[in-house]
JSON list of C-alpha atoms and ligand atoms in Angstrom, two decimals:
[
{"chain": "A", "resi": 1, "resn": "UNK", "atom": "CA", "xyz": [93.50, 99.91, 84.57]},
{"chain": "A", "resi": 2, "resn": "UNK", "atom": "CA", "xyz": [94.28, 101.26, 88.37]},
{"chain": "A", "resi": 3, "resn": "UNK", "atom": "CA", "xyz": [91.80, 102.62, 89.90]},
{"chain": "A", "resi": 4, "resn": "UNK", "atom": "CA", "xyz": [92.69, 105.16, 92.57]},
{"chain": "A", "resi": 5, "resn": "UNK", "atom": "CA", "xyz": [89.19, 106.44, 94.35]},
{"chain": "A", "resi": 6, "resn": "UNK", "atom": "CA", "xyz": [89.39, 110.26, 95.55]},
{"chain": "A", "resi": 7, "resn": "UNK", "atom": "CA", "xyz": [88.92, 110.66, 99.17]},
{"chain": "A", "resi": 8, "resn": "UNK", "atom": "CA", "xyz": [87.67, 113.90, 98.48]},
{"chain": "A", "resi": 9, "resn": "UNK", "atom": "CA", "xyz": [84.47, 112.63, 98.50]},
{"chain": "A", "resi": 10, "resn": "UNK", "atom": "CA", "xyz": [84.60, 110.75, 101.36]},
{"chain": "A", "resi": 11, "resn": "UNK", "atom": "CA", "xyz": [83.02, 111.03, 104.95]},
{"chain": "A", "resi": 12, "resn": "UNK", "atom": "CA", "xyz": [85.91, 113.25, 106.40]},
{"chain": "A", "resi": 13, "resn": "UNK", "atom": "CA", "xyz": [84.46, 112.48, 110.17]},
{"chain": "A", "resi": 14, "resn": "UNK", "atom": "CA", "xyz": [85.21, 108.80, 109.19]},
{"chain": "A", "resi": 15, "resn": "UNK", "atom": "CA", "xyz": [88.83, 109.46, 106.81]},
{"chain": "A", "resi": 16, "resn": "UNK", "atom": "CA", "xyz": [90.21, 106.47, 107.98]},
{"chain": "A", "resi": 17, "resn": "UNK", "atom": "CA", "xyz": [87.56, 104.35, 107.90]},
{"chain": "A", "resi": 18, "resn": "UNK", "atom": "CA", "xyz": [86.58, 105.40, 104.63]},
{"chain": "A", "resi": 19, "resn": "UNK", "atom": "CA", "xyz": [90.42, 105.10, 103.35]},
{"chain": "A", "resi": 20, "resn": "UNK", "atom": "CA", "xyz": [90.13, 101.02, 104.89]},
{"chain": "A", "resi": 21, "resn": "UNK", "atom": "CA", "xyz": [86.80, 100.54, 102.98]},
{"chain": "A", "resi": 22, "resn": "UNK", "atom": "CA", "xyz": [87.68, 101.26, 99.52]},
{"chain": "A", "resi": 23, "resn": "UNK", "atom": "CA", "xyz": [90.86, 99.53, 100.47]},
{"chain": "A", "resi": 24, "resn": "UNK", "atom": "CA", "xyz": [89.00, 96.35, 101.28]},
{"chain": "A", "resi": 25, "resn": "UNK", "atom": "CA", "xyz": [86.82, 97.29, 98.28]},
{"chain": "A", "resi": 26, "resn": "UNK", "atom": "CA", "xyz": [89.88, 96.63, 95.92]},
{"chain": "A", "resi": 27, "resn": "UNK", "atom": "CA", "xyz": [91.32, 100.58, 95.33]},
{"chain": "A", "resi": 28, "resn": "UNK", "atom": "CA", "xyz": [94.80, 100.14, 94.07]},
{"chain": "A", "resi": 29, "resn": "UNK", "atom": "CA", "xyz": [95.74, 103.58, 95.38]},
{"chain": "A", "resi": 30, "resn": "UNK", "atom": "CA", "xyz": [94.83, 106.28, 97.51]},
{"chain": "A", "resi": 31, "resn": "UNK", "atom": "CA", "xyz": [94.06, 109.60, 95.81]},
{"chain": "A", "resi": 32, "resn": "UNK", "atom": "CA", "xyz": [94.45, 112.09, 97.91]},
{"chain": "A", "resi": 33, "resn": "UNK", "atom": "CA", "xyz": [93.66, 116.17, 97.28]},
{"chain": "A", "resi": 34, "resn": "UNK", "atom": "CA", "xyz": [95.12, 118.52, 98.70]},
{"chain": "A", "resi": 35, "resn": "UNK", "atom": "CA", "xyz": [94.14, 121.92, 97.97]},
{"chain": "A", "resi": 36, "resn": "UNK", "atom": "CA", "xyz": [95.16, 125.59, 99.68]},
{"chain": "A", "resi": 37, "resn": "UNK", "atom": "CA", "xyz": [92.48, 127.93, 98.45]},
{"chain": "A", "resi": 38, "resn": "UNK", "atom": "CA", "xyz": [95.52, 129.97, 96.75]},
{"chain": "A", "resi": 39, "resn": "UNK", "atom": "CA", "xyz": [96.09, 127.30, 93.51]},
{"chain": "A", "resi": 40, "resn": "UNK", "atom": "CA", "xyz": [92.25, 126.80, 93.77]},
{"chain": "A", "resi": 41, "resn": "UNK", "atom": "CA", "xyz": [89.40, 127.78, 95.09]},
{"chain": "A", "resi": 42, "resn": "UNK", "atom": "CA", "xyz": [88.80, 125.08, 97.78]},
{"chain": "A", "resi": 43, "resn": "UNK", "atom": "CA", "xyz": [90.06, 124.23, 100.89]},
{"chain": "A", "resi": 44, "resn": "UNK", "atom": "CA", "xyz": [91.07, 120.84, 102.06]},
{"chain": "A", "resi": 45, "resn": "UNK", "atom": "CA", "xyz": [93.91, 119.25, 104.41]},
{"chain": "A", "resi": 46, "resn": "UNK", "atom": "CA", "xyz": [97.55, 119.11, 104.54]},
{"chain": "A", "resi": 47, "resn": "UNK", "atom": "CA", "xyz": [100.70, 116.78, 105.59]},
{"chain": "A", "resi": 48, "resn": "UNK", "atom": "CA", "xyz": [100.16, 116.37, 109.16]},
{"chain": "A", "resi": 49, "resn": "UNK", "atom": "CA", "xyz": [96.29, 114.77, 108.22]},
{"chain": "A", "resi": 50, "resn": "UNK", "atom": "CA", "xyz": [98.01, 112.18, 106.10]},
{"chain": "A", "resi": 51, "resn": "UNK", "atom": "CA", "xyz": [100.52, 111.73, 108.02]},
{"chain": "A", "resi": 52, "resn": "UNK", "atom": "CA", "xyz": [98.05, 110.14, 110.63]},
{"chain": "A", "resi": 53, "resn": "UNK", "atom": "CA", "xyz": [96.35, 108.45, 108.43]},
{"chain": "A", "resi": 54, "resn": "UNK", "atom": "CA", "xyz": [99.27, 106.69, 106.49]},
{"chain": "A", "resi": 55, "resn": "UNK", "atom": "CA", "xyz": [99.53, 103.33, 108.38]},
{"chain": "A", "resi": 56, "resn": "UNK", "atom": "CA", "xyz": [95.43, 102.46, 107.57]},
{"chain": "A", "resi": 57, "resn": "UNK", "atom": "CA", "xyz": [96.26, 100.98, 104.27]},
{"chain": "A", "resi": 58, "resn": "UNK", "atom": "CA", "xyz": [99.81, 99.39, 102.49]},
{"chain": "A", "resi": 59, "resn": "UNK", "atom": "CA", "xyz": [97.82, 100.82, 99.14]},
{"chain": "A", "resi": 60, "resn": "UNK", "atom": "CA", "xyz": [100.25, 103.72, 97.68]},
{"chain": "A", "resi": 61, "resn": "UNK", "atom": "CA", "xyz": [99.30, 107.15, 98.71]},
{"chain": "A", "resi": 62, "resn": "UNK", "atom": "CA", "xyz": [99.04, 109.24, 95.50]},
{"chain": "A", "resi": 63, "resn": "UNK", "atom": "CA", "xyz": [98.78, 112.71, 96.90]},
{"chain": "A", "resi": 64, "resn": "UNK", "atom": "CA", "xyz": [97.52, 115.38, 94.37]},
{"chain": "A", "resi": 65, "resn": "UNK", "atom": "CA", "xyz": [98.84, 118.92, 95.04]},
{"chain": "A", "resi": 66, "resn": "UNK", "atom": "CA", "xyz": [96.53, 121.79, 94.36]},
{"chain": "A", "resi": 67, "resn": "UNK", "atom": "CA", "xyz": [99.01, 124.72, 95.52]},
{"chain": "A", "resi": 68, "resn": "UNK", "atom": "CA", "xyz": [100.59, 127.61, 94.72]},
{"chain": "A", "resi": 69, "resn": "UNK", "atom": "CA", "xyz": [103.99, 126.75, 96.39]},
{"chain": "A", "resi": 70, "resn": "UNK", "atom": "CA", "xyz": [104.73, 122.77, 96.18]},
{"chain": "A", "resi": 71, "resn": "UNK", "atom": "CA", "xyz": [107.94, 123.23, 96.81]},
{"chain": "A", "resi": 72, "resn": "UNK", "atom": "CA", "xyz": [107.55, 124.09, 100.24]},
{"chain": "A", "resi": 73, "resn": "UNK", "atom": "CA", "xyz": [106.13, 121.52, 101.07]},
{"chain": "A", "resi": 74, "resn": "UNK", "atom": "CA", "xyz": [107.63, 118.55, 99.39]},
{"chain": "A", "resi": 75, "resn": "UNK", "atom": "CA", "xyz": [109.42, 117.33, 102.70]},
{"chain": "A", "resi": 76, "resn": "UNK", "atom": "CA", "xyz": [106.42, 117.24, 104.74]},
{"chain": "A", "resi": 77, "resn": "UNK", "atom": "CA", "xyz": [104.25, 114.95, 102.11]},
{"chain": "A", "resi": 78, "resn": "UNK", "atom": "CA", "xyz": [107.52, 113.12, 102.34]},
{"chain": "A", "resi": 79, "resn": "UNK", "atom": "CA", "xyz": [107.61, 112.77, 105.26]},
{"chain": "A", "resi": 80, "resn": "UNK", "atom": "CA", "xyz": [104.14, 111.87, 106.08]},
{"chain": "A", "resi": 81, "resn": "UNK", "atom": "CA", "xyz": [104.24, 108.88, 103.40]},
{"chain": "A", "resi": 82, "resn": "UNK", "atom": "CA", "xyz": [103.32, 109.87, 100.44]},
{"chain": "A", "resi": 83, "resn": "UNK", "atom": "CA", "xyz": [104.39, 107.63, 97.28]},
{"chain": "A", "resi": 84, "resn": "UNK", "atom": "CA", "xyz": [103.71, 109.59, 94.62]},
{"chain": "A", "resi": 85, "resn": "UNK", "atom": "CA", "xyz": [103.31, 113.43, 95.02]},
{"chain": "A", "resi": 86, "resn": "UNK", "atom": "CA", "xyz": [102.03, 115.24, 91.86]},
{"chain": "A", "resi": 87, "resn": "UNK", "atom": "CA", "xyz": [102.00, 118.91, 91.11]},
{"chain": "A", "resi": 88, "resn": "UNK", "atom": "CA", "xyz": [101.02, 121.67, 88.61]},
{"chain": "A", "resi": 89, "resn": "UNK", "atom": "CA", "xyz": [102.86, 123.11, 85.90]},
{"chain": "A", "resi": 90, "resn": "UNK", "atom": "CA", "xyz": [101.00, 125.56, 86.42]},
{"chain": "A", "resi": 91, "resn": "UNK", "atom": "CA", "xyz": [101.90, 126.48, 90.16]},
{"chain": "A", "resi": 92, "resn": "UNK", "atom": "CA", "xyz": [104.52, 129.51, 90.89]},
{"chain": "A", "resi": 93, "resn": "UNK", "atom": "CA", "xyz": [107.17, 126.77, 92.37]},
{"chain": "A", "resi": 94, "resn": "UNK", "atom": "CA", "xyz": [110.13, 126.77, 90.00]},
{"chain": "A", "resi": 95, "resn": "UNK", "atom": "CA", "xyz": [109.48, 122.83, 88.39]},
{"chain": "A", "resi": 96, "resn": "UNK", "atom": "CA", "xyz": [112.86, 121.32, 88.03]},
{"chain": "A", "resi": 97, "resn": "UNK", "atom": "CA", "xyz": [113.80, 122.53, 91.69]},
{"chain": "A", "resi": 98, "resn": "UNK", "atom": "CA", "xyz": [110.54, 120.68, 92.86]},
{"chain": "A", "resi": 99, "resn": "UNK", "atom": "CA", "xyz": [110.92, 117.93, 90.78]},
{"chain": "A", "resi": 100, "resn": "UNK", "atom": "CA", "xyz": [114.66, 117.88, 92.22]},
{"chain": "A", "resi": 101, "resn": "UNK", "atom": "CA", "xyz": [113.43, 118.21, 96.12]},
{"chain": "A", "resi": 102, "resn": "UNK", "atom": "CA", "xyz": [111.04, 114.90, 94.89]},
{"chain": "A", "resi": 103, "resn": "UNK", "atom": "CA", "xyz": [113.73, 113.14, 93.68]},
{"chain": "A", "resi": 104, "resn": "UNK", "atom": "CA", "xyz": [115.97, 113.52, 96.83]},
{"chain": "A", "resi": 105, "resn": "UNK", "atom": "CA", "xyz": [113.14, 112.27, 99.14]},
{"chain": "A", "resi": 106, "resn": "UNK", "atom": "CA", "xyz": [112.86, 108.98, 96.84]},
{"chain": "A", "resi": 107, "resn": "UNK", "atom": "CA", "xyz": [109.44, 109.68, 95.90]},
{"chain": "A", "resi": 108, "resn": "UNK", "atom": "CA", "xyz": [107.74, 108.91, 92.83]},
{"chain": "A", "resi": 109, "resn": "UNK", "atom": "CA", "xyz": [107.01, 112.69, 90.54]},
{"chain": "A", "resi": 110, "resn": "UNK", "atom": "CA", "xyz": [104.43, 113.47, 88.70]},
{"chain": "A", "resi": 111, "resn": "UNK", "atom": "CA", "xyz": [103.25, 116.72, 87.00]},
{"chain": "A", "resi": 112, "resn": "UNK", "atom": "CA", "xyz": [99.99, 117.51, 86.79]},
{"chain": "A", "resi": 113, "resn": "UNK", "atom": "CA", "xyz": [98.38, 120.05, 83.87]},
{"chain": "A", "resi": 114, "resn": "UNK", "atom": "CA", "xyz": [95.09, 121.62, 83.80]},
{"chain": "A", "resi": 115, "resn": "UNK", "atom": "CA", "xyz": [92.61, 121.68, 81.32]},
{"chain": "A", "resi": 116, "resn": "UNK", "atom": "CA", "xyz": [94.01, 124.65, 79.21]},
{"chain": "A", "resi": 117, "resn": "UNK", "atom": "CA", "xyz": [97.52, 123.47, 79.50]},
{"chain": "A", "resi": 118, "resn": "UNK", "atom": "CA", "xyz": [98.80, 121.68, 76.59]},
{"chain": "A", "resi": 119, "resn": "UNK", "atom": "CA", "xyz": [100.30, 118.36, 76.82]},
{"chain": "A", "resi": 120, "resn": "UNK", "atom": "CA", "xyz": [104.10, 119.82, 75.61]},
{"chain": "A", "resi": 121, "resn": "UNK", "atom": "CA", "xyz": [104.17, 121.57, 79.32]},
{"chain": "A", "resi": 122, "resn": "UNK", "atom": "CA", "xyz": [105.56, 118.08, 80.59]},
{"chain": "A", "resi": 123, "resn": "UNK", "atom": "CA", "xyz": [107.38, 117.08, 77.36]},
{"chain": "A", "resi": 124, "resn": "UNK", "atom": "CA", "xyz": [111.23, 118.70, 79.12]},
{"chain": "A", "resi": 125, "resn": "UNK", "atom": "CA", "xyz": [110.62, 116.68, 82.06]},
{"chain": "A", "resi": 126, "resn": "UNK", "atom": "CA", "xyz": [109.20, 113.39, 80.39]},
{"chain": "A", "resi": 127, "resn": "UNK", "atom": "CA", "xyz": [112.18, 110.71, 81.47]},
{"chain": "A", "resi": 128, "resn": "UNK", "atom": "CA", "xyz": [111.84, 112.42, 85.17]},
{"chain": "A", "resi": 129, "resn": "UNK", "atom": "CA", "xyz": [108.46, 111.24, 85.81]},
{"chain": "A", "resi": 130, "resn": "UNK", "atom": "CA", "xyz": [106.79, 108.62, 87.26]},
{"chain": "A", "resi": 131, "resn": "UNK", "atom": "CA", "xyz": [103.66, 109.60, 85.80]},
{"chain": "A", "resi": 132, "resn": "UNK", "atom": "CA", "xyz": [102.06, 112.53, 84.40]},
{"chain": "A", "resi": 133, "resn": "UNK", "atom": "CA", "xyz": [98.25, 113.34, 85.81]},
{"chain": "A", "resi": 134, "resn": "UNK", "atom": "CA", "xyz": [96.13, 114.65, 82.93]},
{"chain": "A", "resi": 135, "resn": "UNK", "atom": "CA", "xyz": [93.03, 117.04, 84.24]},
{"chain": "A", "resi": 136, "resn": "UNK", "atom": "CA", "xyz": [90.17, 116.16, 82.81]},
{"chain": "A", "resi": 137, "resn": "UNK", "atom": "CA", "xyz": [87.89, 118.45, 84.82]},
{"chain": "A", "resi": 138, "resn": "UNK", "atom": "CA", "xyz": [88.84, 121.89, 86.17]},
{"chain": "A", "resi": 139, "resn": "UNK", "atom": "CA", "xyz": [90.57, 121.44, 89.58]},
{"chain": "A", "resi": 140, "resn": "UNK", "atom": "CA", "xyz": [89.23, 122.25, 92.76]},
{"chain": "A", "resi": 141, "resn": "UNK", "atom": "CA", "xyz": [85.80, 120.21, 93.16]},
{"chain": "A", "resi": 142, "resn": "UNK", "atom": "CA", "xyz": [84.54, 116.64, 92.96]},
{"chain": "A", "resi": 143, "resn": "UNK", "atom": "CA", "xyz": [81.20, 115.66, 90.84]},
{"chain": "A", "resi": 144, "resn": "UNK", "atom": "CA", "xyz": [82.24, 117.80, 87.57]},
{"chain": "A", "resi": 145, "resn": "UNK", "atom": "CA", "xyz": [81.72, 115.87, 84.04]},
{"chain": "A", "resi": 146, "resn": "UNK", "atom": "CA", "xyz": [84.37, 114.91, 82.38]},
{"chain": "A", "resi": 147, "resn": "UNK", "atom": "CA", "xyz": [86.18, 116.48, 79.27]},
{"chain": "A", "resi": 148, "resn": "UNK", "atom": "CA", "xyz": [86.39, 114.10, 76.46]},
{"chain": "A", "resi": 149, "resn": "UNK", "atom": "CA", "xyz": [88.88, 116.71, 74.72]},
{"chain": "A", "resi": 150, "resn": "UNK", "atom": "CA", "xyz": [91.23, 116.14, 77.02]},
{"chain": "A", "resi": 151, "resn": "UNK", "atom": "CA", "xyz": [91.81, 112.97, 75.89]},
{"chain": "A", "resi": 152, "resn": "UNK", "atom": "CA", "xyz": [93.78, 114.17, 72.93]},
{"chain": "A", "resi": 153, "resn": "UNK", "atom": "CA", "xyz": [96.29, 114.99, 75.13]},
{"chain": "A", "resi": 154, "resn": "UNK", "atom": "CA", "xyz": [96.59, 111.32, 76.59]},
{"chain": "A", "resi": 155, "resn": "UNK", "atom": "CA", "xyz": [97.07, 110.29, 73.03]},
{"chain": "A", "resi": 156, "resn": "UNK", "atom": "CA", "xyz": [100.08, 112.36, 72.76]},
{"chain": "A", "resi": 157, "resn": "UNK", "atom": "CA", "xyz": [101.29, 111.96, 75.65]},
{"chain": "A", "resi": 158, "resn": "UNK", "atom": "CA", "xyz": [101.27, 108.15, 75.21]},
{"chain": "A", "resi": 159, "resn": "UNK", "atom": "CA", "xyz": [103.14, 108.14, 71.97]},
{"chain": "A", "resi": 160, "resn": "UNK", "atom": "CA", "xyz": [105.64, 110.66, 73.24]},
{"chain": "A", "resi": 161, "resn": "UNK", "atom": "CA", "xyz": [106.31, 108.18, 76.25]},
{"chain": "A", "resi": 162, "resn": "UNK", "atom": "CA", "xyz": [106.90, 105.18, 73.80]},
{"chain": "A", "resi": 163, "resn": "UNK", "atom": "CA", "xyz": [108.51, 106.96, 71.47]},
{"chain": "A", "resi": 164, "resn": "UNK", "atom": "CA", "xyz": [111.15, 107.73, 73.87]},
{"chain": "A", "resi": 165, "resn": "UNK", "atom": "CA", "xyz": [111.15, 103.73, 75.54]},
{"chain": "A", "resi": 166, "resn": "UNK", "atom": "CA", "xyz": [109.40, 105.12, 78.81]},
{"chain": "A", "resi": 167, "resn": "UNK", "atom": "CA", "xyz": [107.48, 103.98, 81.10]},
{"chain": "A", "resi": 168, "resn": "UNK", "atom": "CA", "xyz": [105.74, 106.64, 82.46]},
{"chain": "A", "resi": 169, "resn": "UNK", "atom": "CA", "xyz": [102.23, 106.54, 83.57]},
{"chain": "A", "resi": 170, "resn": "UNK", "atom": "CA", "xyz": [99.13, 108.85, 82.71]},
{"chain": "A", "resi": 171, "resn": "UNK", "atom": "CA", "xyz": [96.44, 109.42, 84.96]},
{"chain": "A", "resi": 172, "resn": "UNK", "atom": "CA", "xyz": [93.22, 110.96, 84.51]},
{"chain": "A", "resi": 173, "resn": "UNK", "atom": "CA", "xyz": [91.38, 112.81, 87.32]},
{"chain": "A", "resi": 174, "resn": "UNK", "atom": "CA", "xyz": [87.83, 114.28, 87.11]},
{"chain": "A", "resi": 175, "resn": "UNK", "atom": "CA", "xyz": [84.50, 113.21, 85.89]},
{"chain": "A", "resi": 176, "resn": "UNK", "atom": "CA", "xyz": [85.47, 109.52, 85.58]},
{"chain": "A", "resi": 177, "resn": "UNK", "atom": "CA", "xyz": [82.43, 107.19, 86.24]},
{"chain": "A", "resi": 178, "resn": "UNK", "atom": "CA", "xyz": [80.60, 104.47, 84.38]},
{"chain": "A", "resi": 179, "resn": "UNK", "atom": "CA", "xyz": [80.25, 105.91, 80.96]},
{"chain": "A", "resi": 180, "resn": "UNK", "atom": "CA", "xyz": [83.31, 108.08, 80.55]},
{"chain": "A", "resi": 181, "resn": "UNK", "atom": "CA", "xyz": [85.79, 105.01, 81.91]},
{"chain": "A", "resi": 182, "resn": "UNK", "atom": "CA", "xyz": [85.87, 103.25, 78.46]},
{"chain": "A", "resi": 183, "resn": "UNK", "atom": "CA", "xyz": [86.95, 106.41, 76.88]},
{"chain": "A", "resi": 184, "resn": "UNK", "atom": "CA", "xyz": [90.10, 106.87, 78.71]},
{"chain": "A", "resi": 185, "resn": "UNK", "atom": "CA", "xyz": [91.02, 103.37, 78.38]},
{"chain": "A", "resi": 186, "resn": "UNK", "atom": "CA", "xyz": [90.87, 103.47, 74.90]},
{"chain": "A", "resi": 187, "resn": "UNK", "atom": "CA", "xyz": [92.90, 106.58, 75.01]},
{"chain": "A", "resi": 188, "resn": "UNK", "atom": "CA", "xyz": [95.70, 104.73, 76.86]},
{"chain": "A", "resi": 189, "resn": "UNK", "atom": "CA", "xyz": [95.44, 106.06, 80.41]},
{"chain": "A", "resi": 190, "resn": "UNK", "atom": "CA", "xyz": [96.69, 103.56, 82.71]},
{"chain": "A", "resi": 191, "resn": "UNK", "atom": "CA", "xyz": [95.49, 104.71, 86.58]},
{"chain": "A", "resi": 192, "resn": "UNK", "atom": "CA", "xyz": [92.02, 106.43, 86.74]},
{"chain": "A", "resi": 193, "resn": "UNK", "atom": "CA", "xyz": [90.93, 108.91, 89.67]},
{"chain": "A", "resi": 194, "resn": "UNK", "atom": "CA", "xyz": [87.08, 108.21, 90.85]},
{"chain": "A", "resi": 195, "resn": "UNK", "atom": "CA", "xyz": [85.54, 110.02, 93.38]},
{"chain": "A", "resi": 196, "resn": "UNK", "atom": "CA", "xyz": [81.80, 110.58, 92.98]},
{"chain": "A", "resi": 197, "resn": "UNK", "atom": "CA", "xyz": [81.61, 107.32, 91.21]},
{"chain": "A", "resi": 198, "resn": "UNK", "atom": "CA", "xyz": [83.41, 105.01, 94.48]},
{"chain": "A", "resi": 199, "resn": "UNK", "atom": "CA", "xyz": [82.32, 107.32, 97.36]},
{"chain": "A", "resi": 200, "resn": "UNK", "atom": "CA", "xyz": [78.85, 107.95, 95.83]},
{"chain": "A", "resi": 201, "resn": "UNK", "atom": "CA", "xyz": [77.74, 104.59, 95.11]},
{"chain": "A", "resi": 202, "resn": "UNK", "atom": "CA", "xyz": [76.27, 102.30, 97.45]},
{"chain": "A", "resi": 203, "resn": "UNK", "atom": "CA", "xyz": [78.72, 99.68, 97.37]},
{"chain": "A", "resi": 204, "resn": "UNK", "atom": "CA", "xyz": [82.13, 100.57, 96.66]},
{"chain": "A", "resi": 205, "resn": "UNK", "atom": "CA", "xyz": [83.60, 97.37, 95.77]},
{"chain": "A", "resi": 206, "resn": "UNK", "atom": "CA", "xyz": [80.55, 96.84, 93.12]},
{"chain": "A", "resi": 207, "resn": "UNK", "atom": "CA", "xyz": [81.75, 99.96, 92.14]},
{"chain": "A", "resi": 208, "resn": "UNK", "atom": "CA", "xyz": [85.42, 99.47, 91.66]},
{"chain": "A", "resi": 209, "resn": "UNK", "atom": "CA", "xyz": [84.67, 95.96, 89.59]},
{"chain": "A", "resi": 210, "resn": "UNK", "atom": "CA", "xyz": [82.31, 97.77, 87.53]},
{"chain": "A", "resi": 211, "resn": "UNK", "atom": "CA", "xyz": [84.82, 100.57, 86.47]},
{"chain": "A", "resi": 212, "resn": "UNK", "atom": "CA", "xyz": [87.54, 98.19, 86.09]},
{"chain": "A", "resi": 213, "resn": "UNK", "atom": "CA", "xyz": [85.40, 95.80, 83.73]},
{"chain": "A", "resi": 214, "resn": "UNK", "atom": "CA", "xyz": [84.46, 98.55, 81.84]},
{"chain": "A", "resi": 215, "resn": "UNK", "atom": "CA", "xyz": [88.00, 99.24, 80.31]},
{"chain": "A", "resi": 216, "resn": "UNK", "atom": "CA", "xyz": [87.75, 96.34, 78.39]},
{"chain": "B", "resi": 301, "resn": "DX5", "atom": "C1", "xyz": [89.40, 117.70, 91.62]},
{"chain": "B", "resi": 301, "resn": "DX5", "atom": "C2", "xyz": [90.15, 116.55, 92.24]},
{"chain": "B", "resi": 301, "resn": "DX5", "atom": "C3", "xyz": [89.62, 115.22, 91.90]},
{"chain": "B", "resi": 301, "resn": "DX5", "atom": "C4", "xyz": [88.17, 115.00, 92.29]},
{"chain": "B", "resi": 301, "resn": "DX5", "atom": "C5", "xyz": [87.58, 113.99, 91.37]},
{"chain": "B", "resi": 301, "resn": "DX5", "atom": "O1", "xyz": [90.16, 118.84, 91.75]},
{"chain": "B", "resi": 301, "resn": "DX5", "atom": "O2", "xyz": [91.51, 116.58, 91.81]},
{"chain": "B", "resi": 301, "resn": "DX5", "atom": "O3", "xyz": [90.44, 114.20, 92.42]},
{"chain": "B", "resi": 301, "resn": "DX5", "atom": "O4", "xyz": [88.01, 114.58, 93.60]},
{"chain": "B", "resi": 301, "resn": "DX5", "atom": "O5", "xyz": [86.24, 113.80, 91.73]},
{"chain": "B", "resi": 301, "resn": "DX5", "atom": "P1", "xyz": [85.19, 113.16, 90.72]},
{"chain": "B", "resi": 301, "resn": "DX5", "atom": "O6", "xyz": [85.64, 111.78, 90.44]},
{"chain": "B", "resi": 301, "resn": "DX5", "atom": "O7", "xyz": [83.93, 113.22, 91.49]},
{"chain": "B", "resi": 301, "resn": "DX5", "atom": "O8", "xyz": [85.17, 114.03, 89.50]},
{"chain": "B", "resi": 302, "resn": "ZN", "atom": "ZN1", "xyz": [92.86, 114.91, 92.27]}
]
């Protein structure tokens, strides 16, 4: 299991510190959230923030986009470094011309679906995808529980992906602590987003091991 703590809840006034900590703490990627107040009701930063803090960690930067209009901005997450960039089926951008902008920059897609969003909303895009980021709380805000139905679509998704000889990865974001881990382990997810769970516990690499031991 990766584990790829949130930095939405970390100290902003200390980003890059925080982004070196659960680096040294043993994150094996960099979640990072980045919402417009359109897509959902939040607010946090864009490109040029990452941008400045790419070179504080080698650890992939996996950033999460929670806006209306990804395609406008797939050349500036490029640009400032990110690795993977996921976004919503569910956004107005047309989805093959984002995935397709993605692509060109030689970044790693990924299509993220919200809670009501079935799992067949990725299905036509499967063998383009690095990996497909399954909601398991309603986007927007860290420290929500976690939606054990949602791990019916992980199931799918997972056969779907062998079925077709893929190697696609699923991710699960939201709600993801000590006793909800095991359950998407055993559901097949293979990188796990942790926010209140890393940045809220007193130790982060205690943390980390804990989660990680958990899966089994
Ligand atoms: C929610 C974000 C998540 C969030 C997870 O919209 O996409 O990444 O930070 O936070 P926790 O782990 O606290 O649920
Ligand atoms: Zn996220």
């Amino acid at each position: 299991m990766l584990i790829a703590p949130s930095l939405l809840s970390c100290d902003f006034s200390r980003f890059r510190d925080e982004i070196i900590r659960v680096d040294e703490a043993g994150a094996d990627i960099m979640h990072l959230d980045v919402m417009d107040g359109h897509f959902v009701p939040n607010l946090t930063f864009g490109a040029p923030v990452i941008k400045k803090l790419r070179d504080a960690t080698e650890k992939p930067f996996d950033a999460h986009l929670m806006i209306s209009e990804p395609h406008r901005y797939i050349n500036d997450f490029a640009d400032a470094g990110a690795d993977i960039i996921s976004f919503h089926t569910e956004c107005k951008s047309d989805i093959d011309a984002t995935l397709r902008l993605i692509e060109a920059r030689g970044v790693k897609p990924a299509l993220a679906i919200k809670p009501n969003t079935p799992a067949d909303a990725v299905l036509p895009y499967l063998e383009r995808l690095y990996m497909v980021l399954v909601m398991t709380v309603e986007p927007g805000f860290g420290g929500q529980s976690f939606m054990p139905d949602m791990m019916e679509k992980v199931i799918c998704l997972k056969k779907e992906i062998r079925s077709r000889g893929l190697d696609t990865l699923i991710e699960v974001d939201g709600g993801i602590a000590k006793n909800t881990i095991a359950t998407a382990a055993a559901a097949g997810v293979d990188i796990c987003v942790a926010g209140t769970a890393v940045f809220g516990a007193p130790d982060a690499k205690a943390a980390i091991d804990e989660l990680r031991a958990l899966c089994g």
